[in-house]
Short mmCIF file of C-alpha atoms in Angstrom, two decimals:
data_model
loop_
_atom_site.label_atom_id
_atom_site.label_comp_id
_atom_site.label_asym_id
_atom_site.label_seq_id
_atom_site.Cartn_x
_atom_site.Cartn_y
_atom_site.Cartn_z
CA MET A 1 -9.36 -1.98 14.71
CA SER A 2 -7.13 -5.05 15.01
CA ILE A 3 -3.98 -2.92 14.69
CA ASP A 4 -5.02 -1.01 17.83
CA ILE A 5 -5.59 -4.30 19.67
CA LEU A 6 -2.11 -5.44 18.60
CA LYS A 7 -0.53 -2.21 19.86
CA LYS A 8 -2.31 -2.61 23.20
CA GLN A 9 -1.21 -6.24 23.55
CA ILE A 10 2.42 -5.33 22.87
CA LYS A 11 2.30 -2.36 25.25
CA GLU A 12 0.82 -4.50 28.05
CA ASN A 13 2.91 -7.58 27.13
CA LYS A 14 -0.23 -9.69 26.83
CA LEU A 15 0.36 -11.49 23.56
CA GLN A 16 -1.83 -14.01 21.76
CA ASN A 17 -0.44 -17.47 21.02
CA VAL A 18 -1.16 -17.12 17.30
CA TYR A 19 -1.26 -14.21 14.84
CA LEU A 20 -1.90 -13.80 11.15
CA PHE A 21 -0.26 -10.73 9.62
CA TYR A 22 -1.07 -10.06 5.98
CA GLY A 23 -1.07 -7.22 3.48
CA ALA A 24 1.13 -5.14 1.21
CA GLU A 25 2.90 -3.00 3.84
CA GLU A 26 5.92 -5.16 4.64
CA TYR A 27 7.58 -2.45 6.72
CA LEU A 28 4.83 -2.50 9.36
CA ILE A 29 4.71 -6.31 9.39
CA LYS A 30 8.47 -6.41 10.11
CA TYR A 31 8.08 -3.66 12.72
CA TYR A 32 5.47 -5.57 14.73
CA ILE A 33 7.27 -8.90 14.38
CA ASN A 34 10.38 -7.24 15.86
CA ALA A 35 8.29 -5.78 18.69
CA ILE A 36 6.87 -9.23 19.52
CA GLN A 37 10.31 -10.82 19.21
CA LYS A 38 11.69 -8.47 21.87
CA LEU A 39 8.95 -9.57 24.26
CA THR A 40 9.21 -13.31 23.63
CA VAL A 41 12.84 -14.16 22.88
CA ASN A 42 15.95 -13.32 24.90
CA GLU A 43 18.80 -12.04 22.73
CA GLU A 44 21.26 -14.54 24.17
CA ASN A 45 18.92 -17.46 23.39
CA SER A 46 17.40 -16.17 20.16
CA GLU A 47 18.96 -18.84 17.95
CA LEU A 48 17.41 -21.57 20.11
CA ASN A 49 13.93 -20.11 20.48
CA PHE A 50 13.33 -18.19 17.26
CA ILE A 51 12.32 -20.35 14.28
CA THR A 52 11.51 -18.96 10.81
CA TYR A 53 10.07 -20.77 7.80
CA GLU A 54 9.77 -19.28 4.31
CA GLY A 55 7.63 -20.76 1.54
CA LYS A 56 5.46 -23.84 1.35
CA ILE A 57 5.50 -26.01 4.46
CA ASP A 58 3.41 -28.91 5.71
CA GLU A 59 1.19 -28.31 8.72
CA GLU A 60 2.81 -31.12 10.71
CA SER A 61 6.15 -29.25 10.64
CA ILE A 62 4.49 -26.11 11.98
CA ILE A 63 2.82 -28.08 14.77
CA ALA A 64 6.09 -29.85 15.65
CA SER A 65 7.95 -26.52 15.87
CA CYS A 66 5.25 -25.07 18.11
CA GLU A 67 5.27 -28.13 20.38
CA THR A 68 9.03 -28.16 21.01
CA LEU A 69 9.81 -26.68 24.42
CA PRO A 70 11.78 -23.41 24.60
CA ILE A 71 15.39 -23.70 25.77
CA PHE A 72 16.55 -21.51 28.69
CA SER A 73 13.52 -19.28 28.11
CA GLU A 74 9.84 -19.06 29.03
CA LYS A 75 8.75 -18.37 25.44
CA LYS A 76 9.60 -19.23 21.86
CA LEU A 77 8.65 -17.52 18.61
CA VAL A 78 7.77 -19.31 15.37
CA ILE A 79 7.40 -17.30 12.14
CA VAL A 80 5.86 -18.88 9.03
CA LYS A 81 6.03 -16.70 5.90
CA ASN A 82 4.24 -17.20 2.58
CA SER A 83 3.11 -20.75 3.36
CA GLY A 84 0.29 -20.65 0.81
CA LEU A 85 -2.09 -22.06 3.45
CA PHE A 86 -4.38 -19.05 3.19
CA LYS A 87 -5.20 -19.47 -0.49
CA SER A 88 -8.23 -21.43 -1.67
CA LYS A 89 -7.56 -24.33 -3.99
CA LYS A 90 -9.26 -24.04 -7.37
CA GLY A 91 -12.46 -25.99 -7.55
CA ASP A 92 -12.83 -26.27 -3.76
CA ALA A 93 -15.32 -24.32 -1.70
CA ALA A 94 -13.37 -22.20 0.75
CA GLY A 95 -13.19 -23.76 4.18
CA SER A 96 -14.94 -26.99 3.18
CA SER A 97 -13.55 -30.51 2.92
CA SER A 98 -14.94 -34.02 2.92
CA LYS A 99 -12.02 -35.43 4.88
CA LYS A 100 -9.66 -34.40 7.64
CA THR A 101 -6.84 -32.48 5.97
CA GLY A 102 -3.59 -31.07 7.30
CA ASN A 103 -5.23 -27.67 7.26
CA ASP A 104 -7.93 -29.04 9.56
CA LYS A 105 -5.28 -30.48 11.86
CA LEU A 106 -3.51 -27.15 12.11
CA SER A 107 -6.80 -25.33 12.69
CA ASP A 108 -7.70 -27.72 15.51
CA TYR A 109 -4.21 -27.46 16.99
CA LEU A 110 -4.25 -23.65 17.10
CA LYS A 111 -7.30 -23.72 19.37
CA ASN A 112 -5.22 -25.36 22.12
CA MET A 113 -1.66 -24.20 21.60
CA PRO A 114 0.96 -24.44 24.36
CA SER A 115 1.23 -21.20 26.31
CA TYR A 116 5.00 -21.01 25.74
CA THR A 117 4.70 -20.61 21.95
CA CYS A 118 3.87 -17.53 19.90
CA LEU A 119 3.19 -18.34 16.24
CA ILE A 120 3.05 -15.58 13.62
CA MET A 121 1.91 -16.47 10.12
CA VAL A 122 2.73 -13.88 7.44
CA GLU A 123 1.07 -13.72 4.02
CA ALA A 124 0.68 -11.19 1.21
CA GLU A 125 -3.00 -12.14 0.90
CA ALA A 126 -5.44 -14.23 2.94
CA ASP A 127 -8.83 -15.71 2.04
CA LYS A 128 -11.20 -14.79 4.88
CA ARG A 129 -13.49 -17.71 4.02
CA LEU A 130 -10.93 -20.35 4.92
CA LYS A 131 -11.23 -22.35 8.13
CA LEU A 132 -7.63 -21.56 9.10
CA TYR A 133 -8.28 -17.81 8.80
CA LYS A 134 -11.44 -18.08 10.90
CA THR A 135 -9.66 -20.17 13.54
CA ILE A 136 -6.87 -17.61 13.98
CA SER A 137 -9.44 -14.82 14.02
CA SER A 138 -11.21 -16.46 16.99
CA ALA A 139 -8.29 -18.13 18.81
CA GLY A 140 -5.73 -15.39 18.16
CA LEU A 141 -5.57 -12.14 16.22
CA VAL A 142 -5.66 -11.35 12.50
CA VAL A 143 -4.14 -8.02 11.44
CA GLU A 144 -4.20 -6.63 7.91
CA PHE A 145 -1.39 -4.26 6.91
CA PRO A 146 -2.43 -2.38 3.75
CA PHE A 147 -0.45 0.55 2.37
CA GLN A 148 -1.18 3.51 4.63
CA LYS A 149 -3.30 6.50 3.63
CA PRO A 150 -1.33 9.38 2.05
CA MET A 151 -1.82 11.85 4.92
CA VAL A 152 -0.69 9.21 7.44
CA LEU A 153 2.45 8.75 5.34
CA VAL A 154 3.04 12.51 5.15
CA LYS A 155 3.15 12.74 8.96
CA TRP A 156 5.36 9.65 9.12
CA VAL A 157 7.79 11.10 6.54
CA ILE A 158 8.10 14.34 8.54
CA LYS A 159 8.97 12.32 11.68
CA ALA A 160 11.42 10.15 9.72
CA PHE A 161 13.32 13.25 8.58
CA GLU A 162 13.24 14.63 12.14
CA SER A 163 15.05 11.46 13.29
CA HIS A 164 17.88 12.57 10.95
CA ASN A 165 17.73 16.14 12.37
CA LYS A 166 16.19 17.38 9.12
CA LYS A 167 13.11 19.52 8.56
CA ILE A 168 10.58 19.13 5.75
CA ASP A 169 7.32 21.04 5.37
CA GLN A 170 3.99 19.30 4.77
CA LEU A 171 3.75 20.24 1.09
CA THR A 172 7.24 18.90 0.31
CA ALA A 173 6.62 15.74 2.36
CA SER A 174 3.39 15.11 0.46
CA TYR A 175 5.28 15.57 -2.83
CA LEU A 176 7.66 12.80 -1.77
CA VAL A 177 4.73 10.57 -0.75
CA GLU A 178 2.94 11.13 -4.06
CA ASN A 179 6.15 10.22 -5.89
CA SER A 180 6.08 6.82 -4.22
CA ASP A 181 3.87 3.75 -4.43
CA TYR A 182 2.84 4.44 -0.80
CA SER A 183 5.28 1.77 0.39
CA MET A 184 6.97 2.73 3.67
CA THR A 185 9.99 0.60 2.77
CA GLU A 186 10.38 2.48 -0.51
CA LEU A 187 9.90 5.82 1.25
CA LEU A 188 12.59 4.97 3.82
CA ASN A 189 15.03 4.20 1.02
CA GLU A 190 14.21 7.54 -0.63
CA ILE A 191 14.59 9.38 2.68
CA ASP A 192 18.04 7.84 3.21
CA LYS A 193 19.09 8.90 -0.31
CA ILE A 194 17.84 12.45 0.24
CA VAL A 195 19.56 12.75 3.64
CA ASN A 196 22.86 11.60 2.14
CA TYR A 197 22.42 14.00 -0.79
CA VAL A 198 21.74 17.16 1.26
CA GLY A 199 24.59 16.56 3.72
CA GLU A 200 24.56 19.13 6.55
CA LYS A 201 21.71 21.18 5.08
CA PRO A 202 18.86 21.18 7.66
CA GLN A 203 15.85 21.90 5.39
CA ILE A 204 14.62 19.50 2.70
CA THR A 205 13.19 21.15 -0.44
CA MET A 206 11.32 19.94 -3.50
CA ASN A 207 14.47 20.55 -5.54
CA ASP A 208 16.31 18.08 -3.30
CA ILE A 209 13.64 15.45 -3.92
CA GLU A 210 13.61 16.08 -7.68
CA SER A 211 17.42 15.81 -7.77
CA VAL A 212 17.43 12.41 -6.06
CA CYS A 213 14.10 10.67 -6.71
CA SER A 214 12.58 9.52 -9.98
CA LYS A 215 9.18 10.94 -10.85
CA SER A 216 6.36 8.47 -10.30
CA ILE A 217 3.74 7.76 -12.93
CA LYS A 218 1.24 9.66 -10.73
CA SER A 219 3.30 12.85 -10.98
CA LYS A 220 3.69 12.38 -14.73
CA ILE A 221 -0.08 12.06 -15.11
CA PHE A 222 -0.45 15.35 -13.20
CA ASP A 223 1.96 16.98 -15.67
CA LEU A 224 0.03 15.49 -18.58
CA THR A 225 -3.40 16.72 -17.42
CA ASP A 226 -1.84 20.06 -16.47
CA ALA A 227 -0.65 20.41 -20.08
CA ILE A 228 -4.14 19.54 -21.36
CA SER A 229 -5.80 22.08 -19.03
CA GLY A 230 -3.38 24.70 -20.37
CA GLY A 231 -4.42 23.86 -23.93
CA ASP A 232 -1.03 22.33 -24.80
CA VAL A 233 -2.03 19.01 -26.40
CA SER A 234 1.37 18.73 -28.08
CA LYS A 235 3.16 18.81 -24.71
CA ALA A 236 0.70 16.26 -23.32
CA LEU A 237 1.43 13.89 -26.22
CA ASN A 238 5.18 14.38 -25.75
CA LEU A 239 4.80 13.45 -22.07
CA LEU A 240 2.87 10.37 -23.17
CA ASN A 241 5.74 9.45 -25.51
CA ASP A 242 8.19 9.84 -22.62
CA MET A 243 6.12 7.47 -20.46
CA ALA A 244 5.89 4.98 -23.34
CA ALA A 245 9.69 5.11 -23.74
CA LEU A 246 10.01 4.22 -20.04
CA LYS A 247 7.79 1.17 -20.68
CA GLU A 248 4.92 2.45 -18.54
CA PRO A 249 1.87 0.25 -19.32
CA MET A 250 -0.62 2.14 -21.50
CA GLN A 251 -3.54 0.47 -19.75
CA LYS A 252 -2.29 1.83 -16.42
CA ILE A 253 -1.79 5.31 -17.90
CA LEU A 254 -5.32 5.30 -19.30
CA PHE A 255 -6.76 4.14 -15.98
CA MET A 256 -4.92 6.87 -14.07
CA ILE A 257 -5.99 9.61 -16.49
CA ILE A 258 -9.62 8.52 -16.18
CA ARG A 259 -9.32 8.40 -12.38
CA GLN A 260 -7.92 11.93 -12.40
CA ILE A 261 -10.71 13.14 -14.69
CA ARG A 262 -13.26 11.80 -12.20
CA MET A 263 -11.44 13.53 -9.32
CA LEU A 264 -11.40 16.82 -11.22
CA TYR A 265 -15.10 16.41 -12.00
CA ARG A 266 -15.92 15.92 -8.31
CA ILE A 267 -13.87 19.01 -7.44
CA LYS A 268 -15.69 21.13 -10.04
CA LEU A 269 -19.08 19.93 -8.75
CA LEU A 270 -18.22 20.68 -5.13
CA LYS A 271 -16.86 24.12 -5.97
CA GLN A 272 -19.95 24.83 -8.08
CA LYS A 273 -22.01 24.11 -4.96
CA GLY A 274 -20.01 26.72 -3.06
CA VAL A 275 -17.80 24.34 -1.10
CA SER A 276 -14.52 25.99 -0.08
CA GLU A 277 -11.18 24.67 -1.34
CA GLU A 278 -10.23 23.68 2.21
CA MET A 279 -13.41 21.61 2.59
CA VAL A 280 -12.89 20.04 -0.85
CA LYS A 281 -9.43 18.89 0.27
CA LYS A 282 -10.86 17.35 3.44
CA GLN A 283 -13.81 15.68 1.72
CA LEU A 284 -11.61 14.08 -0.94
CA GLY A 285 -8.75 13.28 1.48
CA LEU A 286 -6.14 15.06 -0.64
CA THR A 287 -2.54 15.58 0.44
CA PRO A 288 -1.27 19.19 0.17
CA TYR A 289 0.72 18.43 -3.00
CA VAL A 290 -2.17 16.69 -4.80
CA ALA A 291 -4.58 19.40 -3.66
CA GLU A 292 -2.33 22.14 -5.04
CA LYS A 293 -1.97 20.35 -8.38
CA VAL A 294 -5.62 19.39 -8.94
CA MET A 295 -6.96 22.78 -7.85
CA LYS A 296 -4.72 24.43 -10.45
CA ILE A 297 -5.62 21.90 -13.16
CA SER A 298 -9.37 22.11 -12.43
CA LYS A 299 -9.37 25.83 -13.19
CA GLY A 300 -8.34 25.11 -16.79
CA LEU A 301 -11.05 22.52 -17.48
CA SER A 302 -14.77 23.20 -17.62
CA LEU A 303 -17.40 20.91 -16.13
CA SER A 304 -18.77 20.16 -19.60
CA ILE A 305 -15.33 19.08 -20.90
CA LEU A 306 -14.90 16.75 -17.93
CA GLU A 307 -18.40 15.31 -18.42
CA LYS A 308 -17.67 14.66 -22.11
CA ALA A 309 -14.28 13.14 -21.21
CA MET A 310 -15.90 10.69 -18.77
CA SER A 311 -18.52 9.71 -21.33
CA TYR A 312 -15.89 9.37 -24.06
CA SER A 313 -13.68 7.22 -21.80
CA LEU A 314 -16.53 4.69 -21.56
CA GLU A 315 -16.76 4.57 -25.37
CA LEU A 316 -13.00 4.10 -25.62
CA ASP A 317 -13.08 1.31 -23.05
CA GLU A 318 -15.68 -0.51 -25.14
CA SER A 319 -13.58 -0.02 -28.29
CA ILE A 320 -10.53 -1.49 -26.53
CA LYS A 321 -12.50 -4.51 -25.30
CA THR A 322 -13.84 -5.21 -28.78
CA GLY A 323 -10.38 -4.88 -30.31
CA LYS A 324 -11.18 -1.83 -32.44
CA ILE A 325 -8.36 0.25 -30.97
CA THR A 326 -5.27 -0.24 -28.78
CA ASP A 327 -4.73 1.24 -25.31
CA ARG A 328 -2.19 3.68 -26.79
CA VAL A 329 -4.65 4.98 -29.40
CA ALA A 330 -7.33 5.32 -26.69
CA VAL A 331 -5.04 7.50 -24.56
CA GLU A 332 -4.15 9.70 -27.54
CA LEU A 333 -7.81 10.11 -28.52
CA LEU A 334 -8.77 11.02 -24.95
CA ILE A 335 -5.98 13.62 -24.74
CA ALA A 336 -7.04 15.12 -28.08
CA ALA A 337 -10.71 15.22 -27.04
CA MET A 338 -9.94 16.98 -23.75
CA GLY A 339 -7.70 19.50 -25.47
CA GLN A 340 -10.37 20.70 -27.89
#
């Protein structure tokens, strides 16, 4: 994986001249930029040899910044964020052009960059078909930083609390993770709030998290399906009303309910085949908190109800697309059907 190559390069101080970092996990992007900065730029000369651009920029300016010699240093670092150079223009075939464009100039330049410059380009998204992407992939290193997998985040959260001399068990840590959008930046903010809230108390509990953090839509969907599995359709509809009052998009709620139905169906099938709960957790990659919730919910819903719910959800989707019903009505009908 490219992330492992990056770690090795930083550890051995053998950096590429050009990098492309892209993806949703901004925390990791900042982390690795800082690591590279420490290797390339002296603190006393950082203002002279550390250049950052944000937003649209012409390729000639990037080239000029890379060409300028470092001052009182062997290296210089150039960061270009959200340039828009890694998005295809509408109507153009990715990576193709009938004439020499600035993008072509930059691509050609990156193949023979001066050894004293390290260029890092940072984007939220990048089109892999573009010539510039392919050039960096061959002449340098491209690293994607997606949101991390839940269990990776659980381990990271435990370590983050340890750095504050706090303890948190795996189940409680996974509850915090599942109450987030899997963003490490968001999780760090929540961890700081929890640490400040508990004061000198060494052990973090679920009550601490519930006292400080807002429930995510994922947790609310668990509560909703839990109510359905317990035969309490009225409670499920009240929870839906609460989510609507908080302006949660109905389309998103419907999607998440359907996704959970499919997960529950897979669990029921695996358990029917004699697969142990521990193996089910591993096969589906569930965090302890999610595993505990879905195992409990699955016991209250039969395989036939879940099969009917999946089939009915397809009918509802068609009715939404044809304008026969709204997303809100579709969610209510699905809840009612599952509660029968």
